[in-house]
mmCIF file of C-alpha atoms in Angstrom:
data_model
loop_
_atom_site.group_PDB
_atom_site.id
_atom_site.type_symbol
_atom_site.label_atom_id
_atom_site.label_comp_id
_atom_site.label_asym_id
_atom_site.label_seq_id
_atom_site.Cartn_x
_atom_site.Cartn_y
_atom_site.Cartn_z
ATOM 1 C CA ALA N 127 -112.032 75.161 63.854
ATOM 2 C CA ASN N 128 -110.376 72.130 64.785
ATOM 3 C CA VAL N 129 -107.515 70.894 62.108
ATOM 4 C CA ALA N 130 -106.443 67.361 61.226
ATOM 5 C CA THR N 131 -103.420 66.846 58.411
ATOM 6 C CA ARG N 132 -101.824 64.346 56.683
ATOM 7 C CA GLY N 133 -98.020 65.131 55.218
ATOM 8 C CA TYR N 134 -94.736 66.934 56.708
ATOM 9 C CA LYS N 135 -94.989 69.640 54.597
ATOM 10 C CA THR N 136 -98.914 70.137 55.160
ATOM 11 C CA LEU N 137 -97.973 70.433 59.171
ATOM 12 C CA SER N 138 -94.667 72.687 59.075
ATOM 13 C CA THR N 139 -96.498 75.127 57.274
ATOM 14 C CA LEU N 140 -99.117 75.233 60.069
ATOM 15 C CA LYS N 141 -96.788 75.380 62.588
ATOM 16 C CA LYS N 142 -94.906 78.165 60.970
ATOM 17 C CA MET N 143 -98.574 79.542 61.260
ATOM 18 C CA ASP N 144 -99.047 78.691 64.960
ATOM 19 C CA ILE N 145 -101.927 76.314 64.203
ATOM 20 C CA ASN N 146 -101.531 72.853 66.180
ATOM 21 C CA PRO N 147 -103.693 70.212 64.606
ATOM 22 C CA VAL N 148 -105.338 67.910 66.544
ATOM 23 C CA ALA N 149 -104.787 65.303 65.027
ATOM 24 C CA THR N 150 -102.377 64.142 62.541
ATOM 25 C CA ASP N 151 -101.082 60.965 60.496
ATOM 26 C CA GLY N 152 -98.138 58.922 61.982
ATOM 27 C CA ASP N 153 -96.335 57.607 58.739
ATOM 28 C CA GLY N 154 -97.783 60.306 56.013
ATOM 29 C CA THR N 155 -100.713 57.491 54.813
ATOM 30 C CA THR N 156 -103.910 58.432 54.844
ATOM 31 C CA GLN N 157 -104.484 54.874 56.669
ATOM 32 C CA SER N 158 -102.696 56.505 59.334
ATOM 33 C CA LEU N 159 -104.403 59.797 59.522
ATOM 34 C CA LEU N 160 -107.650 57.569 60.164
ATOM 35 C CA LEU N 161 -105.906 55.662 63.281
ATOM 36 C CA SER N 162 -105.872 59.320 64.555
ATOM 37 C CA LEU N 163 -109.053 60.538 63.893
ATOM 38 C CA GLU N 164 -110.673 57.151 65.632
ATOM 39 C CA GLU N 165 -111.136 58.763 68.732
ATOM 40 C CA PHE N 166 -113.139 61.737 67.563
ATOM 41 C CA ASP N 167 -117.154 62.525 67.042
ATOM 42 C CA PHE N 168 -117.751 63.693 63.601
ATOM 43 C CA LYS N 169 -121.860 62.393 64.209
ATOM 44 C CA GLY N 170 -123.890 65.965 62.968
ATOM 45 C CA LYS N 171 -120.426 67.685 62.645
ATOM 46 C CA LYS N 172 -119.750 69.653 59.329
ATOM 47 C CA VAL N 173 -116.185 68.547 58.006
ATOM 48 C CA MET N 174 -114.144 70.223 55.268
ATOM 49 C CA VAL N 175 -111.608 68.239 53.254
ATOM 50 C CA GLN N 176 -109.226 69.699 51.320
ATOM 51 C CA LEU N 177 -108.145 67.761 48.931
ATOM 52 C CA HIS N 178 -104.957 67.393 46.231
ATOM 53 C CA GLY N 179 -105.960 66.705 43.037
ATOM 54 C CA GLU N 180 -108.083 63.188 43.735
ATOM 55 C CA LYS N 181 -110.977 62.039 45.334
ATOM 56 C CA ALA N 182 -109.906 60.273 48.640
ATOM 57 C CA PRO N 183 -112.178 58.413 48.810
ATOM 58 C CA ARG N 184 -111.412 55.773 51.870
ATOM 59 C CA LEU N 185 -111.014 59.872 53.860
ATOM 60 C CA ILE N 186 -114.742 60.578 52.524
ATOM 61 C CA LYS N 187 -115.835 57.534 53.559
ATOM 62 C CA PHE N 188 -114.530 57.519 57.228
ATOM 63 C CA LEU N 189 -116.139 60.420 57.922
ATOM 64 C CA GLU N 190 -119.441 60.074 56.529
ATOM 65 C CA ASP N 191 -119.888 56.717 57.848
ATOM 66 C CA ARG N 192 -119.759 58.277 61.221
ATOM 67 C CA GLY N 193 -122.257 60.847 60.710
ATOM 68 C CA ALA N 194 -120.092 63.809 59.322
ATOM 69 C CA HIS N 195 -121.529 67.013 57.132
ATOM 70 C CA VAL N 196 -118.753 66.582 54.318
ATOM 71 C CA PHE N 197 -117.664 69.885 52.252
ATOM 72 C CA LYS N 198 -114.988 68.813 49.902
ATOM 73 C CA VAL N 199 -112.485 71.676 48.552
ATOM 74 C CA LEU N 200 -110.466 70.593 45.382
ATOM 75 C CA PRO N 201 -107.524 73.321 44.733
ATOM 76 C CA TYR N 202 -105.699 71.357 42.432
ATOM 77 C CA GLN N 203 -107.120 69.493 39.780
ATOM 78 C CA HIS N 204 -105.329 66.008 38.579
ATOM 79 C CA ILE N 205 -105.505 66.405 34.539
ATOM 80 C CA ALA N 206 -104.884 62.745 32.584
ATOM 81 C CA PRO N 207 -102.463 62.185 30.485
ATOM 82 C CA ASN N 208 -102.627 61.546 27.163
ATOM 83 C CA SER N 209 -104.127 58.390 26.527
ATOM 84 C CA GLU N 210 -102.399 57.676 23.712
ATOM 85 C CA ILE N 211 -99.697 57.657 25.939
ATOM 86 C CA VAL N 212 -100.441 55.258 28.248
ATOM 87 C CA LYS N 213 -101.882 53.545 26.182
ATOM 88 C CA LYS N 214 -98.874 53.656 24.785
ATOM 89 C CA LEU N 215 -96.919 53.118 28.331
ATOM 90 C CA CYS N 216 -99.393 50.073 28.964
ATOM 91 C CA ASN N 217 -98.586 48.379 25.347
ATOM 92 C CA GLU N 218 -94.279 48.637 26.843
ATOM 93 C CA LEU N 219 -94.881 47.359 30.136
ATOM 94 C CA MET N 220 -97.149 43.992 29.090
ATOM 95 C CA ASN N 221 -94.488 43.677 25.574
ATOM 96 C CA ASN N 222 -91.879 43.616 28.681
ATOM 97 C CA GLU N 223 -89.738 46.205 27.102
ATOM 98 C CA ILE N 224 -89.896 47.948 30.564
ATOM 99 C CA ASP N 225 -87.692 47.252 33.599
ATOM 100 C CA ALA N 226 -89.827 49.789 36.451
ATOM 101 C CA VAL N 227 -91.767 52.726 36.770
ATOM 102 C CA CYS N 228 -91.305 55.302 38.843
ATOM 103 C CA PHE N 229 -94.625 56.984 40.687
ATOM 104 C CA THR N 230 -94.106 60.217 42.334
ATOM 105 C CA THR N 231 -97.884 60.908 43.136
ATOM 106 C CA ALA N 232 -100.889 58.044 44.339
ATOM 107 C CA ILE N 233 -102.670 60.160 41.438
ATOM 108 C CA GLN N 234 -99.598 58.579 39.158
ATOM 109 C CA VAL N 235 -100.843 55.538 40.542
ATOM 110 C CA ARG N 236 -104.677 55.256 40.327
ATOM 111 C CA SER N 237 -104.330 56.566 36.688
ATOM 112 C CA LEU N 238 -102.241 54.321 35.099
ATOM 113 C CA PHE N 239 -104.788 51.539 36.717
ATOM 114 C CA ASP N 240 -107.747 53.234 36.038
ATOM 115 C CA PHE N 241 -107.091 53.526 32.443
ATOM 116 C CA ALA N 242 -105.633 49.573 32.764
ATOM 117 C CA LYS N 243 -109.062 49.208 34.145
ATOM 118 C CA GLU N 244 -111.094 51.114 31.707
ATOM 119 C CA HIS N 245 -109.112 49.353 28.878
ATOM 120 C CA ASP N 246 -109.005 45.367 29.913
ATOM 121 C CA TYR N 247 -105.410 45.966 30.562
ATOM 122 C CA TYR N 248 -105.719 46.001 34.087
ATOM 123 C CA GLN N 249 -104.755 41.951 35.233
ATOM 124 C CA GLU N 250 -102.332 41.527 32.410
ATOM 125 C CA ILE N 251 -100.481 45.144 34.311
ATOM 126 C CA ARG N 252 -100.534 44.154 37.357
ATOM 127 C CA GLN N 253 -99.469 40.830 36.550
ATOM 128 C CA VAL N 254 -96.346 42.196 35.162
ATOM 129 C CA PHE N 255 -95.615 44.070 38.358
ATOM 130 C CA LYS N 256 -95.838 41.011 39.776
ATOM 131 C CA GLU N 257 -93.480 39.234 37.645
ATOM 132 C CA GLN N 258 -90.894 41.624 35.708
ATOM 133 C CA VAL N 259 -91.370 45.494 36.381
ATOM 134 C CA VAL N 260 -90.457 46.511 39.469
ATOM 135 C CA ALA N 261 -93.143 49.796 41.195
ATOM 136 C CA VAL N 262 -90.748 52.792 42.269
ATOM 137 C CA ALA N 263 -92.752 55.286 44.687
ATOM 138 C CA VAL N 264 -91.131 58.402 46.070
ATOM 139 C CA GLY N 265 -92.599 57.607 49.026
ATOM 140 C CA LYS N 266 -95.317 55.800 51.796
ATOM 141 C CA VAL N 267 -98.082 57.518 50.085
ATOM 142 C CA THR N 268 -97.314 56.417 46.732
ATOM 143 C CA ALA N 269 -96.854 52.734 47.844
ATOM 144 C CA GLU N 270 -100.049 52.986 49.700
ATOM 145 C CA ALA N 271 -101.679 53.420 46.448
ATOM 146 C CA LEU N 272 -99.754 50.802 44.938
ATOM 147 C CA LYS N 273 -100.738 48.412 47.753
ATOM 148 C CA GLU N 274 -104.403 49.094 47.172
ATOM 149 C CA GLU N 275 -103.531 47.573 43.486
ATOM 150 C CA GLU N 276 -102.153 44.773 44.849
ATOM 151 C CA ILE N 277 -98.837 46.033 44.305
ATOM 152 C CA GLN N 278 -96.203 44.345 46.348
ATOM 153 C CA ARG N 279 -93.114 44.333 44.509
ATOM 154 C CA ILE N 280 -92.447 48.577 44.967
ATOM 155 C CA ILE N 281 -88.952 50.158 46.013
ATOM 156 C CA VAL N 282 -89.363 52.587 48.351
ATOM 157 C CA PRO N 283 -86.970 55.228 49.447
ATOM 158 C CA GLU N 284 -86.496 56.102 53.364
ATOM 159 C CA LYS N 285 -86.130 60.334 52.395
ATOM 160 C CA GLU N 286 -89.184 61.102 50.542
ATOM 161 C CA ARG N 287 -87.244 62.786 47.289
ATOM 162 C CA MET N 288 -87.119 61.990 44.331
ATOM 163 C CA GLY N 289 -83.360 61.850 43.987
ATOM 164 C CA ALA N 290 -83.650 59.454 46.666
ATOM 165 C CA MET N 291 -85.796 56.735 44.770
ATOM 166 C CA ILE N 292 -83.558 56.867 41.845
ATOM 167 C CA ILE N 293 -80.327 56.453 43.710
ATOM 168 C CA GLU N 294 -82.428 53.234 45.616
ATOM 169 C CA LEU N 295 -83.457 51.900 42.434
ATOM 170 C CA SER N 296 -80.567 51.953 40.808
ATOM 171 C CA ARG N 297 -78.972 50.190 44.111
ATOM 172 C CA PHE N 298 -82.006 47.719 43.697
ATOM 173 C CA TYR N 299 -80.226 46.988 39.767
ATOM 174 C CA ALA N 300 -76.331 47.665 41.172
ATOM 175 C CA ASN N 301 -77.496 44.177 43.520
#
Protein backbone atom coordinates (compact mmCIF):
# COMPACT_ATOMS: atom_id res chain seq x y z
CA ALA A 1 0.00 0.00 0.00
CA ASN A 2 1.09 3.56 -0.58
CA VAL A 3 1.16 5.84 2.43
CA ALA A 4 0.66 9.59 2.71
CA THR A 5 1.08 11.38 6.00
CA ARG A 6 0.51 14.73 7.67
CA GLY A 7 2.43 15.83 10.74
CA TYR A 8 6.00 15.46 11.87
CA LYS A 9 5.19 13.01 14.67
CA THR A 10 3.50 10.58 12.29
CA LEU A 11 6.28 10.94 9.73
CA SER A 12 8.91 10.26 12.40
CA THR A 13 7.06 7.12 13.57
CA LEU A 14 6.71 5.81 10.02
CA LYS A 15 10.40 6.34 9.32
CA LYS A 16 11.29 4.36 12.44
CA MET A 17 9.23 1.52 10.96
CA ASP A 18 11.01 1.83 7.57
CA ILE A 19 7.82 3.05 5.90
CA ASN A 20 8.48 5.80 3.37
CA PRO A 21 5.38 7.84 2.49
CA VAL A 22 4.79 8.69 -1.16
CA ALA A 23 3.30 12.03 -0.09
CA THR A 24 3.79 14.23 2.95
CA ASP A 25 2.83 17.69 4.01
CA GLY A 26 5.39 20.45 3.71
CA ASP A 27 4.37 22.37 6.78
CA GLY A 28 2.06 20.20 8.90
CA THR A 29 -1.19 21.47 7.42
CA THR A 30 -3.94 19.63 5.59
CA GLN A 31 -3.67 22.16 2.76
CA SER A 32 -0.03 21.24 2.27
CA LEU A 33 -0.88 17.52 2.23
CA LEU A 34 -3.58 18.13 -0.37
CA LEU A 35 -1.05 19.89 -2.60
CA SER A 36 1.30 16.91 -2.39
CA LEU A 37 -1.56 14.53 -3.28
CA GLU A 38 -2.63 16.41 -6.43
CA GLU A 39 -0.30 14.40 -8.69
CA PHE A 40 -1.87 11.05 -7.77
CA ASP A 41 -4.73 9.31 -9.58
CA PHE A 42 -7.38 8.16 -7.11
CA LYS A 43 -10.06 7.12 -9.61
CA GLY A 44 -11.46 3.76 -8.48
CA LYS A 45 -8.84 3.40 -5.73
CA LYS A 46 -9.64 2.30 -2.19
CA VAL A 47 -8.22 4.84 0.23
CA MET A 48 -8.17 4.37 3.98
CA VAL A 49 -7.93 7.55 6.04
CA GLN A 50 -7.03 7.34 9.70
CA LEU A 51 -8.71 10.25 11.42
CA HIS A 52 -7.53 11.77 14.65
CA GLY A 53 -10.70 12.76 16.42
CA GLU A 54 -12.38 14.82 13.73
CA LYS A 55 -13.85 14.15 10.33
CA ALA A 56 -11.31 15.96 8.04
CA PRO A 57 -13.98 17.04 5.54
CA ARG A 58 -11.55 18.81 3.16
CA LEU A 59 -9.32 15.74 2.86
CA ILE A 60 -12.28 13.36 2.39
CA LYS A 61 -13.89 15.66 -0.22
CA PHE A 62 -10.57 16.00 -2.04
CA LEU A 63 -10.21 12.22 -2.31
CA GLU A 64 -13.86 11.56 -3.22
CA ASP A 65 -13.85 14.34 -5.85
CA ARG A 66 -10.95 12.50 -7.48
CA GLY A 67 -12.86 9.20 -7.59
CA ALA A 68 -11.51 7.45 -4.48
CA HIS A 69 -13.59 5.04 -2.43
CA VAL A 70 -12.78 6.40 1.04
CA PHE A 71 -12.84 4.25 4.17
CA LYS A 72 -12.52 6.16 7.42
CA VAL A 73 -10.86 4.76 10.53
CA LEU A 74 -11.51 6.75 13.69
CA PRO A 75 -9.45 5.26 16.54
CA TYR A 76 -9.81 8.44 18.62
CA GLN A 77 -13.03 10.26 19.21
CA HIS A 78 -13.51 13.78 20.43
CA ILE A 79 -15.90 14.04 23.35
CA ALA A 80 -17.52 17.43 23.36
CA PRO A 81 -17.03 19.45 26.54
CA ASN A 82 -19.90 20.08 28.91
CA SER A 83 -22.18 22.56 27.14
CA GLU A 84 -22.53 24.70 30.28
CA ILE A 85 -18.76 25.23 30.32
CA VAL A 86 -18.68 26.21 26.64
CA LYS A 87 -21.66 28.51 27.18
CA LYS A 88 -19.80 30.14 30.07
CA LEU A 89 -16.73 30.62 27.86
CA CYS A 90 -18.87 32.20 25.14
CA ASN A 91 -20.51 34.54 27.66
CA GLU A 92 -17.13 35.52 29.11
CA LEU A 93 -15.84 36.22 25.61
CA MET A 94 -18.87 38.34 24.72
CA ASN A 95 -18.66 40.21 28.05
CA ASN A 96 -14.99 41.13 27.46
CA GLU A 97 -13.81 39.08 30.45
CA ILE A 98 -11.12 37.22 28.49
CA ASP A 99 -8.05 38.61 26.73
CA ALA A 100 -6.78 35.46 24.99
CA VAL A 101 -7.82 31.90 24.28
CA CYS A 102 -5.19 29.17 23.81
CA PHE A 103 -6.16 26.42 21.38
CA THR A 104 -4.08 23.24 21.46
CA THR A 105 -5.97 21.31 18.75
CA ALA A 106 -8.05 22.04 15.66
CA ILE A 107 -10.83 20.05 17.31
CA GLN A 108 -11.07 22.65 20.08
CA VAL A 109 -11.45 25.39 17.49
CA ARG A 110 -14.22 23.53 15.67
CA SER A 111 -15.93 22.61 18.91
CA LEU A 112 -16.10 26.22 20.11
CA PHE A 113 -17.28 27.63 16.80
CA ASP A 114 -19.79 24.82 16.18
CA PHE A 115 -21.26 25.50 19.62
CA ALA A 116 -21.37 29.23 18.84
CA LYS A 117 -23.19 28.53 15.56
CA GLU A 118 -25.72 26.23 17.26
CA HIS A 119 -26.50 28.88 19.90
CA ASP A 120 -26.53 31.95 17.63
CA TYR A 121 -23.30 33.37 19.12
CA TYR A 122 -21.19 32.81 16.02
CA GLN A 123 -21.04 36.32 14.57
CA GLU A 124 -20.56 37.86 17.98
CA ILE A 125 -17.77 35.44 18.92
CA ARG A 126 -15.99 36.05 15.60
CA GLN A 127 -16.27 39.80 16.16
CA VAL A 128 -14.80 39.47 19.66
CA PHE A 129 -11.76 37.66 18.21
CA LYS A 130 -11.50 40.31 15.51
CA GLU A 131 -11.49 43.25 17.93
CA GLN A 132 -10.46 42.22 21.44
CA VAL A 133 -9.51 38.62 22.12
CA VAL A 134 -6.29 37.10 20.81
CA ALA A 135 -6.44 33.53 19.53
CA VAL A 136 -3.31 31.54 20.37
CA ALA A 137 -2.68 28.36 18.39
CA VAL A 138 -0.20 25.69 19.45
CA GLY A 139 0.81 25.16 15.82
CA LYS A 140 0.03 25.51 12.12
CA VAL A 141 -2.79 22.96 11.99
CA THR A 142 -4.64 24.65 14.84
CA ALA A 143 -3.98 28.06 13.26
CA GLU A 144 -5.35 26.71 9.96
CA ALA A 145 -8.62 25.79 11.72
CA LEU A 146 -8.84 29.31 13.17
CA LYS A 147 -8.27 30.83 9.72
CA GLU A 148 -11.06 28.63 8.33
CA GLU A 149 -13.32 30.42 10.86
CA GLU A 150 -11.95 33.73 9.48
CA ILE A 151 -10.02 34.50 12.66
CA GLN A 152 -6.99 36.60 11.74
CA ARG A 153 -5.50 37.76 15.07
CA ILE A 154 -3.58 34.58 15.81
CA ILE A 155 -0.37 34.02 17.70
CA VAL A 156 1.48 30.87 16.62
CA PRO A 157 4.86 29.84 18.03
CA GLU A 158 7.59 28.83 15.62
CA LYS A 159 8.22 25.68 17.67
CA GLU A 160 4.88 23.85 17.85
CA ARG A 161 4.77 23.09 21.57
CA MET A 162 2.53 24.25 24.42
CA GLY A 163 5.43 25.81 26.33
CA ALA A 164 6.46 27.80 23.26
CA MET A 165 2.84 28.88 22.81
CA ILE A 166 2.72 30.35 26.33
CA ILE A 167 6.07 32.10 25.85
CA GLU A 168 4.80 33.69 22.61
CA LEU A 169 1.66 34.85 24.39
CA SER A 170 3.72 36.41 27.18
CA ARG A 171 5.91 38.18 24.58
CA PHE A 172 2.77 39.52 22.92
CA TYR A 173 1.62 41.10 26.18
CA ALA A 174 5.12 42.34 27.09
CA ASN A 175 5.20 44.50 23.95
